[in-house]
PDB file of C-alpha atoms and ligand atoms in Angstrom:
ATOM      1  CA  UNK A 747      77.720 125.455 132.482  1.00  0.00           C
ATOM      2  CA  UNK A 748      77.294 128.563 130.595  1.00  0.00           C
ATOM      3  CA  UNK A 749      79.928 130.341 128.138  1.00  0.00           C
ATOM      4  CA  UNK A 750      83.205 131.275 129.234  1.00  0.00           C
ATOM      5  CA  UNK A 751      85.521 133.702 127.968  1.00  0.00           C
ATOM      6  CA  UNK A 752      89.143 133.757 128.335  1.00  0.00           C
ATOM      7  CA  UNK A 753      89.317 135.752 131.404  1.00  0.00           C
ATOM      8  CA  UNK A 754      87.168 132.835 133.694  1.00  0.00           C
ATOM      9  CA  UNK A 755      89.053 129.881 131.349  1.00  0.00           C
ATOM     10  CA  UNK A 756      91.276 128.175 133.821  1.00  0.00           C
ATOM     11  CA  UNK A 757      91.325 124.459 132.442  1.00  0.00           C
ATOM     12  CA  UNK A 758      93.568 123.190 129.449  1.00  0.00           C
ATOM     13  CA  UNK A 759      93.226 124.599 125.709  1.00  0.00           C
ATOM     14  CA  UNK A 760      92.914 122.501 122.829  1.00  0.00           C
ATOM     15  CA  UNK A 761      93.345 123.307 119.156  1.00  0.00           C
ATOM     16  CA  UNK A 762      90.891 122.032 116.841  1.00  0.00           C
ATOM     17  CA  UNK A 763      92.073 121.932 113.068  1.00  0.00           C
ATOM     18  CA  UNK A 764      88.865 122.049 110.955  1.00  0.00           C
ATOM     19  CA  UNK A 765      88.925 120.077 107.345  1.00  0.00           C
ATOM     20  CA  UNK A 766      92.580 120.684 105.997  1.00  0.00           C
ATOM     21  CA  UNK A 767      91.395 117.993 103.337  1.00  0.00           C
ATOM     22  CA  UNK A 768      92.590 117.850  99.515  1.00  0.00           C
ATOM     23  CA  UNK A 769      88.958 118.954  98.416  1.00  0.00           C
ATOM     24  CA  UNK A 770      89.714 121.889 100.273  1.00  0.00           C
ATOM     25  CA  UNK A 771      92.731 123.456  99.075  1.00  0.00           C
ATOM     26  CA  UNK A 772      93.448 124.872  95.640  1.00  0.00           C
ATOM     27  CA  UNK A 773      92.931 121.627  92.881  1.00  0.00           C
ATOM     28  CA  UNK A 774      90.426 120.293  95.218  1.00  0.00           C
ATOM     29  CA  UNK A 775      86.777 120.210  94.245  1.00  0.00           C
ATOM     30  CA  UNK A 776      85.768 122.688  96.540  1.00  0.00           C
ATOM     31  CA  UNK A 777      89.124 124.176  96.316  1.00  0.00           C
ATOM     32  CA  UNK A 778      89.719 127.341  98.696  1.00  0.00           C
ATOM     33  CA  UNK A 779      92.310 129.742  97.861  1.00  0.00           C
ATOM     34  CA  UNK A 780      95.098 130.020 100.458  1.00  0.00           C
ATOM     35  CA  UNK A 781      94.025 126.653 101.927  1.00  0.00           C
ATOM     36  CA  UNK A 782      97.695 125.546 101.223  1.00  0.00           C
ATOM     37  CA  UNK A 783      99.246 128.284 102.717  1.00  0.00           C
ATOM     38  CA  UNK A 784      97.316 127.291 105.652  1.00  0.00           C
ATOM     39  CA  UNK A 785      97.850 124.238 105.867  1.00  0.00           C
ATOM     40  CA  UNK A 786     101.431 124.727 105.877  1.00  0.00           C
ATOM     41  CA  UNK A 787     101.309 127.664 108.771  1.00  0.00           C
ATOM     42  CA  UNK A 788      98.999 125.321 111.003  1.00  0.00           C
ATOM     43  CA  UNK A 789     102.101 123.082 110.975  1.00  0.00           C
ATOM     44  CA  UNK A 790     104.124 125.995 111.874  1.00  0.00           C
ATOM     45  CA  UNK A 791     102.135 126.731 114.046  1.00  0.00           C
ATOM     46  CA  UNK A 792     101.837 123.010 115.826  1.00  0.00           C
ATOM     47  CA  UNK A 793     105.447 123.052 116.034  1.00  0.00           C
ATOM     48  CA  UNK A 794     105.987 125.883 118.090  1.00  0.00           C
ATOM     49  CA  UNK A 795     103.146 125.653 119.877  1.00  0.00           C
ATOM     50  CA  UNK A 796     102.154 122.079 120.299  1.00  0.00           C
ATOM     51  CA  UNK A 797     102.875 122.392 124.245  1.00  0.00           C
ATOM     52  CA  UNK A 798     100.346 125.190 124.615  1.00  0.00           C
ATOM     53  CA  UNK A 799      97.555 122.426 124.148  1.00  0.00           C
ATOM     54  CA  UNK A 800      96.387 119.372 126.173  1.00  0.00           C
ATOM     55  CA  UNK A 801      94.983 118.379 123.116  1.00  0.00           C
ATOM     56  CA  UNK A 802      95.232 118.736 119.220  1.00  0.00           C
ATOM     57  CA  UNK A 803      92.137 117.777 117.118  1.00  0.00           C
ATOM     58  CA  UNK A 804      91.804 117.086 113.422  1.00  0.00           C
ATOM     59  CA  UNK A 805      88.178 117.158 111.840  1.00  0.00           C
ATOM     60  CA  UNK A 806      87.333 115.138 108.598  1.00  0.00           C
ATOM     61  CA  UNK A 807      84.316 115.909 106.256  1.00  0.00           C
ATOM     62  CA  UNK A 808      83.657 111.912 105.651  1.00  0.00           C
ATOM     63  CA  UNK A 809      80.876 111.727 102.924  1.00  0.00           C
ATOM     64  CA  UNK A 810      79.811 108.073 101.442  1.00  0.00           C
ATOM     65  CA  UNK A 811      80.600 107.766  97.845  1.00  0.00           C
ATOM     66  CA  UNK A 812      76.718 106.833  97.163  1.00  0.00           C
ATOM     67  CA  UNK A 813      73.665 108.916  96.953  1.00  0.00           C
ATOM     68  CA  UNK A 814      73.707 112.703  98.220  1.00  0.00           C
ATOM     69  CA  UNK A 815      74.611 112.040 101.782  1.00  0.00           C
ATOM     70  CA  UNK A 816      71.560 113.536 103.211  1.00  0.00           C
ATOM     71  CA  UNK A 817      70.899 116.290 100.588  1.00  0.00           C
ATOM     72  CA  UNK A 818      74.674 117.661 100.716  1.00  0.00           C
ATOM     73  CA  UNK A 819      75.616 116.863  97.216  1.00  0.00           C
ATOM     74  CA  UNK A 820      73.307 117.230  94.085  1.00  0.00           C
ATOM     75  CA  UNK A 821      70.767 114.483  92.590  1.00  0.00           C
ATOM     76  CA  UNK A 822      71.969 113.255  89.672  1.00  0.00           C
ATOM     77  CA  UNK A 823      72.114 115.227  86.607  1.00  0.00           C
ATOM     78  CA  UNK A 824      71.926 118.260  88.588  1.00  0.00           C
ATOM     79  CA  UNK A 825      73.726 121.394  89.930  1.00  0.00           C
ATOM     80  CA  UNK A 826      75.211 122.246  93.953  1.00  0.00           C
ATOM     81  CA  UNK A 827      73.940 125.292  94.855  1.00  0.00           C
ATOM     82  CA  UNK A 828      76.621 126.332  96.960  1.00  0.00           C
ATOM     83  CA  UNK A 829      74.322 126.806  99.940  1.00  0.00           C
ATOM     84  CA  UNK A 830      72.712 123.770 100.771  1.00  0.00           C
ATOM     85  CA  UNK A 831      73.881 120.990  97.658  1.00  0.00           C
ATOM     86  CA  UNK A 832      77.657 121.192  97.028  1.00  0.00           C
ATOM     87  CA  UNK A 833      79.519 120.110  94.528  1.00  0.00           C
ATOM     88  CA  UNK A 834      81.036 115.669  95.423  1.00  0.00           C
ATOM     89  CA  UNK A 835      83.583 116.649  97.915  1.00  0.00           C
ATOM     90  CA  UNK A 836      85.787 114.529 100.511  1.00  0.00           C
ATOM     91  CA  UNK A 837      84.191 111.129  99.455  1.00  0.00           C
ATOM     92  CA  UNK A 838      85.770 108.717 102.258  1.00  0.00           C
ATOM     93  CA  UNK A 839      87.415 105.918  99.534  1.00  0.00           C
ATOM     94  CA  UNK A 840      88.830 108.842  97.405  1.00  0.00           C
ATOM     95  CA  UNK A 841      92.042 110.984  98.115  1.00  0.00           C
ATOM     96  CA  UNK A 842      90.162 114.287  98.557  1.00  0.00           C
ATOM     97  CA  UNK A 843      89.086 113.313 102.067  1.00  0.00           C
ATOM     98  CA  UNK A 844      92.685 112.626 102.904  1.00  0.00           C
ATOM     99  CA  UNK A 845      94.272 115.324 104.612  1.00  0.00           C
ATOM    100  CA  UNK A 846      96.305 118.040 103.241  1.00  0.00           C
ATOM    101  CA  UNK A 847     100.061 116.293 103.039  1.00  0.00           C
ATOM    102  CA  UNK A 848     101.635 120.186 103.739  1.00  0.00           C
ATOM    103  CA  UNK A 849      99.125 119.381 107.378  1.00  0.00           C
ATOM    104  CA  UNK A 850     101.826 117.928 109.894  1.00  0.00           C
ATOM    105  CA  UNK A 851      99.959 115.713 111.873  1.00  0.00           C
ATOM    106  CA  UNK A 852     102.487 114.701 114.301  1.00  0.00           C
ATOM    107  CA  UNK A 853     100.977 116.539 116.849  1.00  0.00           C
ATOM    108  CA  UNK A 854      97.551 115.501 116.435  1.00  0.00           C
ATOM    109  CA  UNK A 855      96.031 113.100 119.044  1.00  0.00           C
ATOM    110  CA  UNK A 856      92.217 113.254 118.305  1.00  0.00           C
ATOM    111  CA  UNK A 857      90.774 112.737 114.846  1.00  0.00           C
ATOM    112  CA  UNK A 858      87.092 113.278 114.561  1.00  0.00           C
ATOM    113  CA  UNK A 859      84.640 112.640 111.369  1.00  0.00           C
ATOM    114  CA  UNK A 860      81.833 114.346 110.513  1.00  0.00           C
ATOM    115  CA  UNK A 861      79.207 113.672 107.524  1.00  0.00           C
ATOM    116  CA  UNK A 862      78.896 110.231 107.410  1.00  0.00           C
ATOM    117  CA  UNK A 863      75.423 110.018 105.376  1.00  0.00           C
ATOM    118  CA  UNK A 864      74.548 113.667 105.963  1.00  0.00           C
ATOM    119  CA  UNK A 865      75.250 117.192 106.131  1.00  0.00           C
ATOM    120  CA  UNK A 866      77.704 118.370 108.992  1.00  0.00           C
ATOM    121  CA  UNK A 867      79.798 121.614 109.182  1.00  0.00           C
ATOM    122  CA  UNK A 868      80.839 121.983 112.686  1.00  0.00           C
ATOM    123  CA  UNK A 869      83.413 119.382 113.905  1.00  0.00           C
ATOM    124  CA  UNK A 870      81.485 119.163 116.761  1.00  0.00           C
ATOM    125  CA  UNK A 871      78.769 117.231 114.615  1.00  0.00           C
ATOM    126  CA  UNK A 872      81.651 114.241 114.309  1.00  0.00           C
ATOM    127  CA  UNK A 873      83.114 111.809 116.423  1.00  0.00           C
ATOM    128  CA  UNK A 874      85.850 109.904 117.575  1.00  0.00           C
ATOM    129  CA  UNK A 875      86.740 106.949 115.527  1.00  0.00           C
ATOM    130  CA  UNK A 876      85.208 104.633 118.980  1.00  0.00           C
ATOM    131  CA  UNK A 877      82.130 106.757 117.971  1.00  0.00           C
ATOM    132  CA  UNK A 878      82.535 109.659 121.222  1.00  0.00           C
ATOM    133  CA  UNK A 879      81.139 112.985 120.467  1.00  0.00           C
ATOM    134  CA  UNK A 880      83.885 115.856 120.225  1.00  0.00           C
ATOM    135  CA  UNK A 881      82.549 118.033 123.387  1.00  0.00           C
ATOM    136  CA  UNK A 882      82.505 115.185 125.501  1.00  0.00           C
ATOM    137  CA  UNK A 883      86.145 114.019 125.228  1.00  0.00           C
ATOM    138  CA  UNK A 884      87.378 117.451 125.138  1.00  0.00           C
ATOM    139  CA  UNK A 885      85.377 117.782 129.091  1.00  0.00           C
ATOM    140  CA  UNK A 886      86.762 114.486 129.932  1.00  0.00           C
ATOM    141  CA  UNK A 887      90.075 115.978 129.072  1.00  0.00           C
ATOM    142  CA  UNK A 888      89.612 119.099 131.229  1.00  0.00           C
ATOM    143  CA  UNK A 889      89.570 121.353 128.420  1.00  0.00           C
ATOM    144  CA  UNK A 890      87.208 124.724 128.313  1.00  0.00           C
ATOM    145  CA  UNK A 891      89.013 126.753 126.107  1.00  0.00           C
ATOM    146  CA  UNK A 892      89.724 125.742 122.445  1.00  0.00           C
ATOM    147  CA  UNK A 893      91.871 127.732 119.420  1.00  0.00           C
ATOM    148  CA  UNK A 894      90.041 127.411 116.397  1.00  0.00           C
ATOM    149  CA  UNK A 895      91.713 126.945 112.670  1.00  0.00           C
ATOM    150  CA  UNK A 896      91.123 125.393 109.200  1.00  0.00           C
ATOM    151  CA  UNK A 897      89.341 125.503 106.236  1.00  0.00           C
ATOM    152  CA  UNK A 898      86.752 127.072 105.224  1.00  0.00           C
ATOM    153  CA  UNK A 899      86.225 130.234 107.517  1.00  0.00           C
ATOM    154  CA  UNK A 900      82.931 130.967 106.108  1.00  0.00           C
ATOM    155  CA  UNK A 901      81.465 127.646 106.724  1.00  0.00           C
ATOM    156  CA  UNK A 902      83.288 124.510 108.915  1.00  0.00           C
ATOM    157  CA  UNK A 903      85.376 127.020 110.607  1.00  0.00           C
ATOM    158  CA  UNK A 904      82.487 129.383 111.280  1.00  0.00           C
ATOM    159  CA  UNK A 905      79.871 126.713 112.398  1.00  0.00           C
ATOM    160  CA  UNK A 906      83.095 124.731 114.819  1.00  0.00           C
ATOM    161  CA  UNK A 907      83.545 127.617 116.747  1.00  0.00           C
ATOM    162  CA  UNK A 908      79.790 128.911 117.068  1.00  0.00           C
ATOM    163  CA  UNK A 909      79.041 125.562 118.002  1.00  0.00           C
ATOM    164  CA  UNK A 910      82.626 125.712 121.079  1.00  0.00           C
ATOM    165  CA  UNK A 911      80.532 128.557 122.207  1.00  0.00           C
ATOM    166  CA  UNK A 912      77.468 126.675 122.718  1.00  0.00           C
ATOM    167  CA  UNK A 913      79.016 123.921 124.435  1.00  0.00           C
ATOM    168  CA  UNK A 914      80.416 126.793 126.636  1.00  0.00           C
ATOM    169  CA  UNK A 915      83.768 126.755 125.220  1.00  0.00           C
ATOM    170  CA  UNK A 916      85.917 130.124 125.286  1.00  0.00           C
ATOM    171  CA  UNK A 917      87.336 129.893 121.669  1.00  0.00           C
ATOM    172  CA  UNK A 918      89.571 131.964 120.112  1.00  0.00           C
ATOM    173  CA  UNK A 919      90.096 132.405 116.099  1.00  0.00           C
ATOM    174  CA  UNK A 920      93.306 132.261 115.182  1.00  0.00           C
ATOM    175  CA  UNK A 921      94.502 135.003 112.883  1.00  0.00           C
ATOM    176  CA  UNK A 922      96.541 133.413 109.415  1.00  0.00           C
ATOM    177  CA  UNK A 923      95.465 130.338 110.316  1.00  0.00           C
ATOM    178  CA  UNK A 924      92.458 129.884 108.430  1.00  0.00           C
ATOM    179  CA  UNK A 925      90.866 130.264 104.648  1.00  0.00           C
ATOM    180  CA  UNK A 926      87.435 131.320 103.723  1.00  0.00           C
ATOM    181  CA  UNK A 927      85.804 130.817 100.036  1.00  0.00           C
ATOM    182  CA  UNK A 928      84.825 134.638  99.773  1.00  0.00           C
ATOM    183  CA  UNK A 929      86.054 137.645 100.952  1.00  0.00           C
ATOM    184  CA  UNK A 930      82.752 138.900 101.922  1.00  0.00           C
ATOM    185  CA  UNK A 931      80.919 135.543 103.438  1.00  0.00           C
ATOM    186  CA  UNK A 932      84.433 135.771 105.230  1.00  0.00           C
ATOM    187  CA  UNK A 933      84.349 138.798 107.167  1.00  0.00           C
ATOM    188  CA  UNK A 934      80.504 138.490 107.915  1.00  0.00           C
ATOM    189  CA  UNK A 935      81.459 134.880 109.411  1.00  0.00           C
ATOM    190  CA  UNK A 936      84.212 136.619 111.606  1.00  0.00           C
ATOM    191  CA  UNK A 937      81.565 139.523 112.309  1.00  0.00           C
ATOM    192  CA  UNK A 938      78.831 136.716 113.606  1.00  0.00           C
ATOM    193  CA  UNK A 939      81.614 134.883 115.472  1.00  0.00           C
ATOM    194  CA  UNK A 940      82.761 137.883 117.723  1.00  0.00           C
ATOM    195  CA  UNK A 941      79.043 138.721 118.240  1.00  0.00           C
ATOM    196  CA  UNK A 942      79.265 135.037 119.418  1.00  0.00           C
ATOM    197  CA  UNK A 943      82.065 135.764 122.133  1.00  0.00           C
ATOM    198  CA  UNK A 944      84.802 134.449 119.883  1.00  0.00           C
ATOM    199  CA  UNK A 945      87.901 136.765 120.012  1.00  0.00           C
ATOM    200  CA  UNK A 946      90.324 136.947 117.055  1.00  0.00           C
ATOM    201  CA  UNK A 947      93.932 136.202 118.387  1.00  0.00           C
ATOM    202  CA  UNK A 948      97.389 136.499 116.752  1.00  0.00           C
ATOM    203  CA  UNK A 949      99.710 134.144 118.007  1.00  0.00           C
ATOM    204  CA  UNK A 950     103.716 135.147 117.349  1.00  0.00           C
ATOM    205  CA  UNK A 951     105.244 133.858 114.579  1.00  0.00           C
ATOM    206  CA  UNK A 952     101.810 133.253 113.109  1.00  0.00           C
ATOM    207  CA  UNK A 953     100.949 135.494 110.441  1.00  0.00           C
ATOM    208  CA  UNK A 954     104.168 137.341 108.141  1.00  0.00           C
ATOM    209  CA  UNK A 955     104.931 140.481 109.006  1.00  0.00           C
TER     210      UNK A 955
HETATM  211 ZN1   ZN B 297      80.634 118.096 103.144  1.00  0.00          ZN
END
């Protein structure tokens, strides 16, 4: 099956909510500005539209408290990089992996984890907790079209919904409802996801104003 795009989606929509995780959010360790704010409109968000979905999906970065998971955190004694090494982030025993408490999770009927051991951005890296990748359960469900959110829009975000599209997902980006680390990697991540078919959307009642 190739990519759709909204137009030829005819199957159920599900919204995946990338990483709204303590590390993520302002006082985390790889603390994102707004990432509160979002966290708090995603529940907004849920409970309005909660009905528009067959499906709501939570993603975890899940890293293991010892050694660098894979090359993902620093050696000892040394410094992330902020490309490839990044500063100790959602450990799985510590509270920065848990999820934001502002994130309503009512709603949410999927969890997935990614990172176990090694480097994973896209929440389509994780699985279910009875070990089922994310694109197959999301098939099983009937779902081709997914609404993409979370943290961090330049990275997670960006590399969950270039990764819908190559599991021939329609996606759509959901405008107020996500949190990049810079402006700059930001807006290029948005730029590469259009180019990838994704299309910005602003759902009512979304984004202020
Ligand atoms: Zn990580």
């Amino acid at each position: 099956m190739g990519p759709t795009d909204d137009m030829t989606a005819t199957g159920a929509r599900a919204l995946l909510v990338v990483d709204v995780q303590n590390d993520f959010v302002e006082g985390g360790s790889l603390g994102v500005d707004g990432g509160r704010a979002v966290a708090r409109a995603i529940s907004t968000h849920l409970g309005r539209h909660h009905d528009d979905y067959a499906m709501v999906v939570a993603s975890r970065d899940w890293h293991h408290a010892e050694g660098t998971n894979g090359g993902h955190f620093p050696e000892p004694g040394a410094e992330p990089d902020f490309a490839t090494t990044w500063p100790v982030h959602c450990v799985s025993t510590e509270d920065g992996s848990d999820y934001v408490p502002d994130l309503d999770l009512t709603h949410v009927g999927l969890h997935v984890k990614k990172g176990q051991g090694v480097p994973a951005y896209s929440a389509f890296e994780g699985t279910t907790d009875d070990g089922r990748p994310l694109a197959a359960v999301l098939r099983e469900a009937g779902v081709d079209a997914v609404d993409v959110v979370g943290i961090a829009t330049d990275h997670c975000v960006r590399a969950t919904a270039l990764d819908a599209r190559q599991e021939g997902f329609a996606v759509r980006l959901l405008d107020g409802l996500h949190a990049g680390v810079a402006p700059a990697t930001s807006t290029a991540a948005v730029a590469e996801m259009e180019d990838a078919g994704v299309v910005r959307a602003a759902v009512a009642g979304d984004v202020p104003g």
